[in-house]
Structure formats: structure tokens, C-alpha cells
Short mmCIF file of C-alpha atoms (C1' of nucleotides) in Angstrom, two decimals:
data_model
loop_
_atom_site.label_atom_id
_atom_site.label_comp_id
_atom_site.label_asym_id
_atom_site.label_seq_id
_atom_site.Cartn_x
_atom_site.Cartn_y
_atom_site.Cartn_z
CA UNK A 1388 12.63 -3.90 30.70
CA UNK A 1389 15.52 -5.91 29.34
CA UNK A 1390 17.65 -4.78 26.47
CA UNK A 1391 16.22 -7.55 24.40
CA UNK A 1392 12.63 -6.60 25.11
CA UNK A 1393 13.34 -2.98 24.31
CA UNK A 1394 14.65 -4.01 20.92
CA UNK A 1395 11.82 -6.32 20.03
CA UNK A 1396 9.42 -3.65 21.21
CA UNK A 1397 11.03 -1.11 18.96
CA UNK A 1398 10.83 -3.46 16.00
CA UNK A 1399 7.19 -4.27 16.65
CA UNK A 1400 6.41 -0.57 16.94
CA UNK A 1401 7.99 -0.05 13.55
CA UNK A 1402 6.37 -3.11 12.00
CA UNK A 1403 2.80 -2.22 12.92
CA UNK A 1404 2.39 0.71 10.52
CA UNK A 1405 4.09 -1.29 7.79
CA UNK A 1406 1.55 -4.08 8.15
CA UNK A 1407 -1.28 -1.54 8.35
CA UNK A 1408 -0.08 0.15 5.18
CA UNK A 1409 0.75 -2.85 3.03
CA UNK A 1410 -1.07 -5.75 4.60
CA UNK A 1411 0.78 -8.90 5.59
CA UNK A 1412 1.62 -10.29 2.18
CA UNK A 1413 2.96 -7.10 0.63
CA UNK A 1414 4.87 -6.05 3.73
CA UNK A 1415 8.37 -7.42 3.25
CA UNK A 1416 10.95 -8.04 5.92
CA UNK A 1417 13.06 -5.47 4.10
CA UNK A 1418 10.26 -2.92 4.55
CA UNK A 1419 10.05 -3.68 8.25
CA UNK A 1420 13.81 -3.57 8.77
CA UNK A 1421 13.95 -0.21 6.99
CA UNK A 1422 11.12 1.13 9.13
CA UNK A 1423 12.91 -0.03 12.28
CA UNK A 1424 16.17 1.44 11.11
CA UNK A 1425 18.05 -1.83 11.31
CA UNK A 1426 19.41 -4.34 8.85
CA UNK A 1427 17.43 -7.25 7.53
CA UNK A 1428 19.99 -9.56 9.11
CA UNK A 1429 19.32 -8.02 12.50
CA UNK A 1430 15.64 -8.56 12.09
CA UNK A 1431 16.30 -12.28 11.95
CA UNK A 1432 18.29 -12.05 15.19
CA UNK A 1433 15.12 -10.98 16.98
CA UNK A 1434 12.52 -12.96 15.05
CA UNK A 1435 13.04 -16.24 13.32
CA UNK A 1436 10.50 -15.52 10.59
CA UNK A 1437 7.97 -13.02 9.31
CA UNK A 1438 5.22 -15.14 10.80
CA UNK A 1439 7.00 -15.20 14.13
CA UNK A 1440 7.28 -11.43 14.07
CA UNK A 1441 3.59 -10.98 13.33
CA UNK A 1442 2.69 -13.44 16.04
CA UNK A 1443 4.85 -11.58 18.53
CA UNK A 1444 3.09 -8.37 17.60
CA UNK A 1445 -0.31 -9.92 18.06
CA UNK A 1446 0.76 -11.40 21.39
CA UNK A 1447 2.02 -8.09 22.66
CA UNK A 1448 -1.10 -6.24 21.53
CA UNK A 1449 -3.37 -8.78 23.20
CA UNK A 1450 -1.38 -8.73 26.43
CA UNK A 1451 -1.44 -4.95 26.59
CA UNK A 1452 -5.09 -4.74 25.74
CA UNK A 1453 -6.20 -7.33 28.24
CA UNK A 1454 -4.23 -5.58 30.96
CA UNK A 1455 -6.01 -2.31 30.10
CA UNK A 1456 -9.37 -4.03 29.82
CA UNK A 1457 -8.94 -5.55 33.24
CA UNK A 1458 -8.03 -2.15 34.66
CA UNK A 1459 -11.12 -0.62 33.10
CA UNK A 1460 -13.38 -3.29 34.56
CA UNK A 1461 -11.96 -2.93 38.05
CA UNK A 1462 -12.34 0.82 38.00
CA UNK A 1463 -15.00 3.04 39.50
CA UNK A 1464 -18.48 3.77 38.27
CA UNK A 1465 -21.49 1.67 37.45
CA UNK A 1466 -21.22 -1.59 35.63
CA UNK A 1467 -22.33 -0.16 32.30
CA UNK A 1468 -19.77 2.57 32.36
CA UNK A 1469 -17.04 0.08 33.18
CA UNK A 1470 -18.13 -2.34 30.49
CA UNK A 1471 -18.42 0.41 27.93
CA UNK A 1472 -14.96 1.65 28.79
CA UNK A 1473 -13.58 -1.87 28.68
CA UNK A 1474 -15.09 -2.56 25.29
CA UNK A 1475 -13.90 0.79 24.03
CA UNK A 1476 -10.39 -0.12 25.14
CA UNK A 1477 -10.67 -3.46 23.40
CA UNK A 1478 -11.90 -1.82 20.24
CA UNK A 1479 -9.37 1.00 20.29
CA UNK A 1480 -6.33 -1.16 20.95
CA UNK A 1481 -7.07 -4.34 19.05
CA UNK A 1482 -9.38 -3.39 16.24
CA UNK A 1483 -9.15 0.28 15.34
CA UNK A 1484 -5.44 0.21 14.44
CA UNK A 1485 -6.18 -2.34 11.73
CA UNK A 1486 -9.72 -1.40 10.80
CA UNK A 1487 -8.32 1.72 9.19
CA UNK A 1488 -6.13 -0.36 6.92
CA UNK A 1489 -7.23 -1.10 3.37
CA UNK A 1490 -5.99 -4.61 4.06
CA UNK A 1491 -7.91 -5.00 7.29
CA UNK A 1492 -9.58 -8.20 6.21
CA UNK A 1493 -6.30 -9.80 5.23
CA UNK A 1494 -4.73 -8.76 8.52
CA UNK A 1495 -7.55 -10.22 10.61
CA UNK A 1496 -7.39 -13.40 8.56
CA UNK A 1497 -3.64 -13.68 8.96
CA UNK A 1498 -4.01 -13.07 12.66
CA UNK A 1499 -6.43 -15.95 12.97
CA UNK A 1500 -4.08 -18.11 10.97
CA UNK A 1501 -0.93 -17.24 12.91
CA UNK A 1502 -2.17 -16.26 16.38
CA UNK A 1503 -5.44 -18.06 16.72
CA UNK A 1504 -4.59 -19.40 20.17
CA UNK A 1505 -3.69 -16.01 21.57
CA UNK A 1506 -6.68 -14.33 19.99
CA UNK A 1507 -9.14 -16.92 21.24
CA UNK A 1508 -7.58 -16.99 24.70
CA UNK A 1509 -7.87 -13.22 24.96
CA UNK A 1510 -11.44 -13.36 23.80
CA UNK A 1511 -12.25 -16.07 26.34
CA UNK A 1512 -10.61 -14.03 29.05
CA UNK A 1513 -12.62 -10.99 28.01
CA UNK A 1514 -15.82 -13.00 28.24
CA UNK A 1515 -14.86 -14.26 31.68
CA UNK A 1516 -14.04 -10.77 32.92
CA UNK A 1517 -17.29 -9.36 31.60
CA UNK A 1518 -19.21 -12.24 33.11
CA UNK A 1519 -17.64 -11.56 36.48
CA UNK A 1520 -18.49 -7.88 36.28
CA UNK A 1521 -22.08 -8.67 35.33
CA UNK A 1522 -22.35 -11.26 38.05
CA UNK A 1523 -21.11 -8.83 40.68
CA UNK A 1524 -23.51 -6.17 39.45
CA UNK A 1525 -26.39 -8.57 39.56
CA UNK A 1526 -25.53 -9.65 43.11
CA UNK A 1527 -25.44 -6.00 44.08
CA UNK A 1528 -28.85 -5.52 42.48
CA UNK A 1529 -27.57 -3.03 39.96
CA UNK A 1530 -28.82 -4.97 36.98
CA UNK A 1531 -31.39 -7.61 36.30
CA UNK A 1532 -30.64 -10.49 33.99
CA UNK A 1533 -33.68 -12.43 35.08
CA UNK A 1534 -35.93 -10.86 32.51
CA UNK A 1535 -33.53 -12.03 29.81
CA UNK A 1536 -33.47 -15.55 31.22
CA UNK A 1537 -29.73 -15.46 30.86
CA UNK A 1538 -26.70 -16.07 33.01
CA UNK A 1539 -23.88 -13.49 33.19
CA UNK A 1540 -21.58 -15.67 31.09
CA UNK A 1541 -24.21 -15.90 28.35
CA UNK A 1542 -24.63 -12.14 28.20
CA UNK A 1543 -20.87 -11.64 28.25
CA UNK A 1544 -20.54 -14.11 25.38
CA UNK A 1545 -23.14 -12.27 23.36
CA UNK A 1546 -21.42 -8.93 23.93
CA UNK A 1547 -18.09 -10.19 22.67
CA UNK A 1548 -19.64 -12.07 19.78
CA UNK A 1549 -21.55 -8.97 18.75
CA UNK A 1550 -18.40 -6.86 18.74
CA UNK A 1551 -16.73 -9.45 16.61
CA UNK A 1552 -19.69 -9.63 14.27
CA UNK A 1553 -19.81 -5.87 13.87
CA UNK A 1554 -16.10 -5.84 13.20
CA UNK A 1555 -16.47 -8.36 10.42
CA UNK A 1556 -19.58 -6.71 9.02
CA UNK A 1557 -18.24 -3.19 8.91
CA UNK A 1558 -14.55 -3.96 8.50
CA UNK A 1559 -13.02 -0.52 8.32
CA UNK A 1560 -15.52 2.28 7.91
CA UNK A 1561 -16.68 4.83 10.46
CA UNK A 1562 -19.84 2.80 10.97
CA UNK A 1563 -17.99 0.48 13.28
CA UNK A 1564 -17.77 2.88 16.23
CA UNK A 1565 -21.34 3.93 15.59
CA UNK A 1566 -22.63 0.36 15.67
CA UNK A 1567 -20.58 -0.31 18.78
CA UNK A 1568 -22.22 2.57 20.62
CA UNK A 1569 -25.67 1.56 19.47
CA UNK A 1570 -25.09 -1.92 20.78
CA UNK A 1571 -23.97 -0.59 24.15
CA UNK A 1572 -27.14 1.53 24.43
CA UNK A 1573 -29.17 -1.51 23.53
CA UNK A 1574 -27.43 -3.51 26.22
CA UNK A 1575 -27.98 -0.85 28.82
CA UNK A 1576 -31.66 -0.61 27.98
CA UNK A 1577 -32.07 -4.36 28.16
CA UNK A 1578 -30.62 -5.09 31.57
CA UNK A 1579 -30.96 -1.91 33.60
CA UNK B 17 -15.37 9.41 -27.03
CA UNK B 18 -14.86 6.00 -28.62
CA UNK B 19 -15.68 2.81 -26.81
CA UNK B 20 -12.00 2.05 -26.64
CA UNK B 21 -11.10 5.37 -25.10
CA UNK B 22 -13.84 5.01 -22.53
CA UNK B 23 -12.40 1.68 -21.48
CA UNK B 24 -8.81 2.81 -21.24
CA UNK B 25 -10.00 5.87 -19.36
CA UNK B 26 -11.84 3.70 -16.90
CA UNK B 27 -8.78 1.55 -16.37
CA UNK B 28 -6.50 4.53 -15.87
CA UNK B 29 -8.97 6.00 -13.39
CA UNK B 30 -8.81 2.76 -11.44
CA UNK B 31 -5.04 2.42 -11.74
CA UNK B 32 -4.19 5.85 -10.37
CA UNK B 33 -5.19 5.20 -6.75
CA UNK B 34 -3.48 1.82 -6.90
CA UNK B 35 -0.21 3.42 -7.90
CA UNK B 36 -0.68 6.13 -5.30
CA UNK B 37 -1.28 3.56 -2.61
CA UNK B 38 1.36 1.00 -3.44
CA UNK B 39 3.85 2.81 -5.61
CA UNK B 40 4.83 1.45 -9.01
CA UNK B 41 6.79 -1.61 -7.98
CA UNK B 42 4.32 -2.98 -5.45
CA UNK B 43 1.28 -2.24 -7.57
CA UNK B 44 0.63 -5.44 -9.50
CA UNK B 45 -1.34 -5.78 -12.69
CA UNK B 46 -3.66 -8.03 -10.69
CA UNK B 47 -4.25 -5.16 -8.25
CA UNK B 48 -5.07 -2.81 -11.09
CA UNK B 49 -7.34 -5.27 -12.85
CA UNK B 50 -9.21 -5.88 -9.60
CA UNK B 51 -9.57 -2.15 -9.03
CA UNK B 52 -10.92 -1.70 -12.55
CA UNK B 53 -13.30 -4.61 -12.13
CA UNK B 54 -11.92 -6.52 -15.10
CA UNK B 55 -9.77 -9.59 -15.62
CA UNK B 56 -6.03 -9.49 -15.82
CA UNK B 57 -6.31 -10.85 -19.35
CA UNK B 58 -8.48 -7.92 -20.35
CA UNK B 59 -5.95 -5.51 -18.96
CA UNK B 60 -3.47 -6.78 -21.50
CA UNK B 61 -6.01 -6.18 -24.28
CA UNK B 62 -5.85 -2.47 -23.53
CA UNK B 63 -2.21 -2.12 -22.47
CA UNK B 64 0.66 -4.23 -23.61
CA UNK B 65 2.60 -3.90 -20.36
CA UNK B 66 2.60 -2.34 -16.94
CA UNK B 67 5.01 0.28 -18.18
CA UNK B 68 2.77 1.03 -21.12
CA UNK B 69 -0.17 1.49 -18.77
CA UNK B 70 1.75 3.87 -16.55
CA UNK B 71 2.96 5.79 -19.54
CA UNK B 72 -0.59 6.10 -20.84
CA UNK B 73 -1.68 7.43 -17.47
CA UNK B 74 1.09 9.99 -17.44
CA UNK B 75 0.28 11.00 -21.01
CA UNK B 76 -3.38 11.49 -20.23
CA UNK B 77 -2.64 13.46 -17.08
CA UNK B 78 -0.23 15.74 -18.89
CA UNK B 79 -2.64 16.29 -21.79
CA UNK B 80 -5.50 17.15 -19.46
CA UNK B 81 -3.39 19.39 -17.34
CA UNK B 82 -1.90 21.31 -20.21
CA UNK B 83 -5.36 21.86 -21.65
CA UNK B 84 -6.50 23.29 -18.31
CA UNK B 85 -3.33 25.32 -17.90
CA UNK B 86 -3.86 26.86 -21.32
CA UNK B 87 -7.45 27.69 -20.45
CA UNK B 88 -6.31 29.34 -17.24
CA UNK B 89 -3.74 31.47 -19.03
CA UNK B 90 -6.19 32.65 -21.66
CA UNK B 91 -8.80 33.59 -19.07
CA UNK B 92 -9.67 36.97 -17.65
CA UNK B 93 -7.90 38.97 -14.99
CA UNK B 94 -4.42 40.35 -14.60
CA UNK B 95 -1.38 38.38 -15.61
CA UNK B 96 -0.47 37.42 -12.04
CA UNK B 97 -3.86 36.02 -11.34
CA UNK B 98 -3.79 33.99 -14.54
CA UNK B 99 -0.31 32.70 -13.88
CA UNK B 100 -1.15 31.83 -10.30
CA UNK B 101 -4.23 29.98 -11.42
CA UNK B 102 -2.30 28.20 -14.14
CA UNK B 103 0.41 27.09 -11.74
CA UNK B 104 -2.19 26.03 -9.23
CA UNK B 105 -3.80 23.88 -11.91
CA UNK B 106 -0.45 22.38 -12.79
CA UNK B 107 0.25 21.63 -9.16
CA UNK B 108 -3.19 20.28 -8.38
CA UNK B 109 -3.45 17.99 -11.39
CA UNK B 110 0.09 16.76 -11.88
CA UNK B 111 1.75 16.92 -8.49
CA UNK B 112 -0.74 16.85 -5.65
CA UNK B 113 -2.27 13.47 -6.57
CA UNK B 114 1.12 11.85 -6.11
CA UNK B 115 2.68 14.08 -3.50
CA UNK B 116 0.27 12.59 -0.98
CA UNK B 117 1.58 9.12 -1.68
CA UNK B 118 4.14 7.56 0.62
CA UNK B 119 5.83 6.40 -2.57
CA UNK B 120 5.82 9.82 -4.20
CA UNK B 121 9.54 9.77 -4.87
CA UNK B 122 9.39 6.39 -6.55
CA UNK B 123 6.44 7.51 -8.67
CA UNK B 124 8.18 10.67 -9.86
CA UNK B 125 11.30 8.64 -10.61
CA UNK B 126 9.35 6.03 -12.53
CA UNK B 127 7.60 8.77 -14.42
CA UNK B 128 10.90 10.25 -15.50
CA UNK B 129 12.08 6.80 -16.51
CA UNK B 130 8.98 5.84 -18.47
CA UNK B 131 7.49 9.12 -19.63
CA UNK B 132 10.42 11.49 -19.71
CA UNK B 133 9.58 12.77 -23.18
CA UNK B 134 6.00 13.60 -22.30
CA UNK B 135 6.97 15.19 -19.03
CA UNK B 136 9.67 17.33 -20.52
CA UNK B 137 7.50 18.32 -23.49
CA UNK B 138 4.73 19.42 -21.14
CA UNK B 139 7.18 21.37 -19.06
CA UNK B 140 8.58 23.07 -22.16
CA UNK B 141 5.08 23.88 -23.29
CA UNK B 142 4.31 25.34 -19.89
CA UNK B 143 7.37 27.54 -20.08
CA UNK B 144 6.39 28.72 -23.54
CA UNK B 145 2.85 29.53 -22.45
CA UNK B 146 4.05 31.44 -19.42
CA UNK B 147 6.57 33.30 -21.52
CA UNK B 148 3.86 34.34 -23.94
CA UNK B 149 1.64 35.55 -21.12
CA UNK B 150 4.49 37.52 -19.60
CA UNK B 151 5.46 38.95 -22.94
CA UNK B 152 1.90 40.10 -23.63
CA UNK B 153 1.67 41.63 -20.18
CA UNK B 154 4.91 43.48 -20.67
CA UNK B 155 3.81 44.82 -24.04
CA UNK B 156 0.64 46.04 -22.40
CA UNK B 157 2.72 47.72 -19.71
CA UNK B 158 1.23 45.62 -16.93
CA UNK B 159 4.56 44.36 -15.70
CA UNK B 160 8.14 45.42 -15.94
CA UNK B 161 10.86 42.87 -16.55
CA UNK B 162 13.46 45.50 -17.32
CA UNK B 163 14.54 45.90 -13.74
CA UNK B 164 15.27 42.16 -13.63
CA UNK B 165 17.26 42.33 -16.84
CA UNK B 166 15.40 39.27 -18.00
CA UNK B 167 13.38 38.21 -21.00
CA UNK B 168 9.93 36.66 -20.55
CA UNK B 169 11.20 33.21 -21.46
CA UNK B 170 13.86 33.43 -18.77
CA UNK B 171 11.35 34.37 -16.10
CA UNK B 172 9.00 31.63 -17.27
CA UNK B 173 11.84 29.13 -17.07
CA UNK B 174 12.66 30.18 -13.55
CA UNK B 175 9.05 29.86 -12.46
CA UNK B 176 8.75 26.30 -13.72
CA UNK B 177 12.16 25.33 -12.40
CA UNK B 178 11.27 26.72 -8.99
CA UNK B 179 8.06 24.72 -8.87
CA UNK B 180 10.00 21.62 -9.75
CA UNK B 181 12.64 22.38 -7.17
CA UNK B 182 10.06 22.92 -4.45
CA UNK B 183 8.36 19.67 -5.43
CA UNK B 184 11.59 17.77 -5.05
CA UNK B 185 12.56 19.53 -1.85
CA UNK B 186 9.25 19.13 -0.06
CA UNK B 187 8.10 15.94 -1.73
CA UNK B 188 4.80 15.30 -0.06
CA UNK B 189 4.12 17.42 3.01
CA UNK B 190 1.80 20.40 3.40
CA UNK B 191 4.76 22.73 3.03
CA UNK B 192 4.59 22.35 -0.72
CA UNK B 193 1.49 24.47 -1.22
CA UNK B 194 2.84 26.98 1.26
CA UNK B 195 6.14 27.35 -0.56
CA UNK B 196 4.28 27.62 -3.87
CA UNK B 197 2.24 30.54 -2.59
CA UNK B 198 5.27 32.24 -1.14
CA UNK B 199 7.03 31.97 -4.46
CA UNK B 200 4.06 33.50 -6.27
CA UNK B 201 4.02 36.46 -3.87
CA UNK B 202 7.70 36.85 -4.45
CA UNK B 203 7.19 36.87 -8.19
CA UNK B 204 4.43 39.41 -7.99
CA UNK B 205 6.52 41.70 -5.84
CA UNK B 206 9.45 41.42 -8.21
CA UNK B 207 7.82 42.32 -11.49
CA UNK B 208 4.78 44.43 -10.67
"C1'" DG C 207 -31.17 -20.13 -33.00
"C1'" DG C 208 -26.60 -18.79 -34.78
"C1'" DA C 209 -22.75 -15.69 -35.99
"C1'" DC C 210 -19.86 -12.51 -33.94
"C1'" DA C 211 -16.76 -9.87 -30.81
"C1'" DA C 212 -15.42 -9.11 -26.25
"C1'" DT C 213 -14.24 -11.00 -21.94
"C1'" DT C 214 -12.84 -14.37 -18.95
"C1'" DG C 215 -10.49 -18.05 -16.00
"C1'" DG C 216 -6.84 -20.66 -16.03
"C1'" DA C 217 -2.54 -22.66 -17.60
"C1'" DC C 218 2.00 -21.70 -18.74
"C1'" DT C 219 7.04 -19.87 -18.88
"C1'" DA C 220 10.43 -16.52 -17.78
"C1'" DT C 221 11.63 -13.11 -14.80
"C1'" DT C 222 11.88 -10.95 -10.58
"C1'" DA C 223 11.16 -10.48 -5.53
"C1'" DT C 224 11.36 -12.36 -1.10
"C1'" DT C 225 12.52 -15.44 2.47
"C1'" DG C 226 15.62 -17.36 5.53
"C1'" DT C 227 20.60 -18.66 6.27
"C1'" DC C 228 25.28 -17.88 6.44
"C1'" DT C 229 29.91 -15.56 6.78
"C1'" DA C 230 33.30 -12.22 6.93
"C1'" DA C 231 33.84 -7.44 7.89
"C1'" DT C 232 32.61 -3.54 10.70
"C1'" DT C 233 31.18 -1.10 14.59
"C1'" DG C 234 31.02 0.26 19.17
"C1'" DT C 235 31.96 -1.10 24.28
"C1'" DC C 236 34.26 -2.54 28.09
"C1'" DG D 1136 42.86 -5.50 22.28
"C1'" DA D 1137 38.95 -8.56 23.48
"C1'" DC D 1138 34.23 -8.89 23.06
"C1'" DA D 1139 29.34 -8.79 21.50
"C1'" DA D 1140 26.29 -6.81 18.42
"C1'" DT D 1141 25.38 -5.35 13.94
"C1'" DT D 1142 26.05 -5.15 9.33
"C1'" DA D 1143 26.45 -5.80 4.09
"C1'" DG D 1144 26.36 -9.01 1.00
"C1'" DA D 1145 26.18 -13.59 -1.07
"C1'" DC D 1146 23.40 -17.48 -1.42
"C1'" DA D 1147 19.71 -21.23 -2.49
"C1'" DA D 1148 14.90 -22.18 -2.16
"C1'" DT D 1149 10.54 -20.48 -2.57
"C1'" DA D 1150 6.93 -17.46 -4.00
"C1'" DA D 1151 5.01 -13.67 -6.68
"C1'" DT D 1152 4.51 -11.37 -10.89
"C1'" DA D 1153 4.67 -10.24 -15.88
"C1'" DG D 1154 3.31 -11.35 -20.09
"C1'" DT D 1155 1.33 -14.83 -23.42
"C1'" DC D 1156 -1.90 -18.04 -24.89
"C1'" DC D 1157 -6.30 -20.54 -25.52
"C1'" DA D 1158 -10.61 -22.71 -24.78
"C1'" DA D 1159 -14.91 -21.58 -22.63
"C1'" DT D 1160 -18.24 -18.12 -21.58
"C1'" DT D 1161 -20.92 -14.09 -22.11
"C1'" DG D 1162 -23.61 -10.87 -24.33
"C1'" DT D 1163 -25.22 -8.61 -28.84
"C1'" DC D 1164 -26.96 -8.24 -33.14
"C1'" DC D 1165 -29.39 -10.30 -37.00
#
DNA sequence: GGACAATTGGACTATTATTGTCTAATTGTC
DNA sequence: GACAATTAGACAATAATAGTCCAATTGTCC
């Protein structure tokens, strides 16, 4: 890792809890600089604006998460276990850190405003990966999508959309993880 | 309770967690109004400024606490038990709610800036109440201050000063309660 | 319905905070 | 000492907030 990447990484690590605590609007660049232990001037050497910084954080989080999701899906075990793990990774890395924030809604909104492309690309990639996993499982006779009259990509799309819907419905709350698990049981029951 | 008092009480109840969460500076009157479920205009019908509101909150908290402290000191049991309970009340009602805040230092500073008179008066009253309890206990032969070469008021002053010192030293942290208890054991050992 | 008081959204100004930029001084490194 | 990185601090432009005001709305009582 280059010196530059190490620095931006350190700043993003420091910025995350500041955004979680104060939300985007109330988190000032001074707050973030203080949290990172650097001067405000230095902050602008690494990021050209507050929006740029947030976008970089979102980009990094999505990149990391998708790498871990891909690893989970190419692991061992049956297709349900791998999908459950993958979705758990997605939830834990991209949603949970913010869902606990009192400003979770603002943060998700800001993310869609500033990093819509990255967010949608990651989501599309997630759908594609899930679809591939489902397709492979169907070919191997592990699952049966015929009774649902659905193609793998359709089911994958529904899974991701459901996660997103639950996230928006429950926001923070402990009900989120609960609803997630219920949905996974439902999925398993439907296509086993 | 008058209609007016009920309203200001409701507002102060709503404002407390806002101050705890955001600190004084970052807590806006809009935040407080939203938390109280009223309009910003209404907020200014009850309080003429943000400082006035904070001061009212501090005043109410001190009044409540001193009432409870007095009740604790005039309760049953030996003098140590009553003092321990009284100090626990003081800590729980006037310190703990803010010590958990990430902006605890700012809040204590603002309190001294905006409600110094109330804070110091309450502290003086606490010292006087403790001194009276100690004096009564000494008269009854329950404790012995002679070996310390101190008068009740001196010991009471030290107790309150120590609490304050520990508060400032530990700020938030779980060590506060721990140090409090240690100090009480120390006191008991010294004057039994 | 109509009088009445309380509440509200919204407009408004003055004040303050924040952003983003810049420079000169400082720090640490080779 | 040369060099690059970092810094404090000043700065203008922008945005947020405090506090005030009023006309419109709401609900209450008669």
C-alpha cells in the first residue's frame, strides 16, 4: 500500500465514526481533521471537498464489501449457506455501521446523492453474483426455481431489493437483523 | 402543576437528550423543537433564548436533585449509608446523565458559564447538608472526627470537592462510579 | 357561529459557523 | 542545508442558526 493510500485510509477510518455520530451535515471538516489527528489544511491535501471525502469512503466500503461478498459466494457449503453468508457480509459491512446511527436516514440519502453510481454498481454486481450462484446451484440440481417460474437473475434481484426494502423500513433498530434472517428462511423454504 | 410548567417540563425533557447527543453548540433550537414535537416559534414562547433554556434545565435538575439529596440524608440508617445514598443520588441525577455524553466536558463548561450561580449554590447546600448530618452523627457518638482534627463542615467540603475532582478527572468513563465507591469506603474507614 | 388564546409556518435580519483556498512558517527527512 | 510534508492562521464566500415578527391556522369555550 502506498504512503498516500495509507493516509487516506487513516483519514477515512477516522471520518466514519464522525459521520455516524453527527450525520453528514453536522459533521464538519474540523471534526474529521481532529478525529484523524491532522490539521484541516492537511485534510484538503487528501480530499478536495467534504463531498469528495464522503464519496471516497463510500467507494472504499463498497469495494471492500464486494470483495468479501465474492469470497463468501465462492466458498464452501451449500448455496443457501453461501448466500446467507454473503448477504450477512453485505449487511454487516455496508448497512450495520450506519444503521446504528441516529442519522442513518440522512447518511443513506447523502450516499445516494454523492455516490449513487458506486452504490448502484455494487448492487448490480451483487445481483449478478447471486444470480450466478443460483444458476450454478440449479444446474447442479441443488435448488429448483421452476416452481417459482423465475430465472436466477429475477430471484437474485428480489433478494437484493428485499434487503434494501427492509433497510429502509426498519432503518436502525434491532428488527433489521431479525427481518433479514426471516427473509433468508423464507427464501430457503421457497426454493429448496 | 400549572399548564405552563407542564409545557416547559416537557420541553426540557426533550431538550436533555439533544444536548447529551450533540453538546450545547451543535444542538440547535430546531433540533430541540423537533424533539419536543413543537414549532421553533413555540420554543421561543417558553424560553427567550437557547441559553435561557439550558439554564432552566440546569435549574430544574439542581432543584430536583437537591430535593432528593435532602430526602436521602433525612432517611433511616447510619450516617454512612445516608451519605452514600445522598452522594449516589447527586451523582446519578446531576453527573451521570452528562458523563455519558461525548461532549460532557463542553456541557459542564457551558453549565458553569450559564448556570454558575445555581451550580455553586447547590454545591454549597450539599456541603451544608452533609455537614449537618456529620455533626448530628458526631453528637450521637456514631462517628469520630477528632482523630482527623476536622470539623464537620471541613469534612463535608472535602467530600464534595473530591466528587467534583473525580468527575473532572474521569469525565465520562466507567471509572467514575468506581472511584466514587472507593472514596466512600475510604471515608467510612477514616471516621468510623 | 363567533370570540378567544395558543400554535404554527414562514419570512426576515444579524450573527455565527463552515467551507474551501492560500501563504508563510514549521517540522521532520534525506 | 535542501527538500517535501504539514501546519497555523488569515481570508472571502457560502451556509446555518438565533432570535423576532406576523398572518394564518387550530382548537376551545360560550
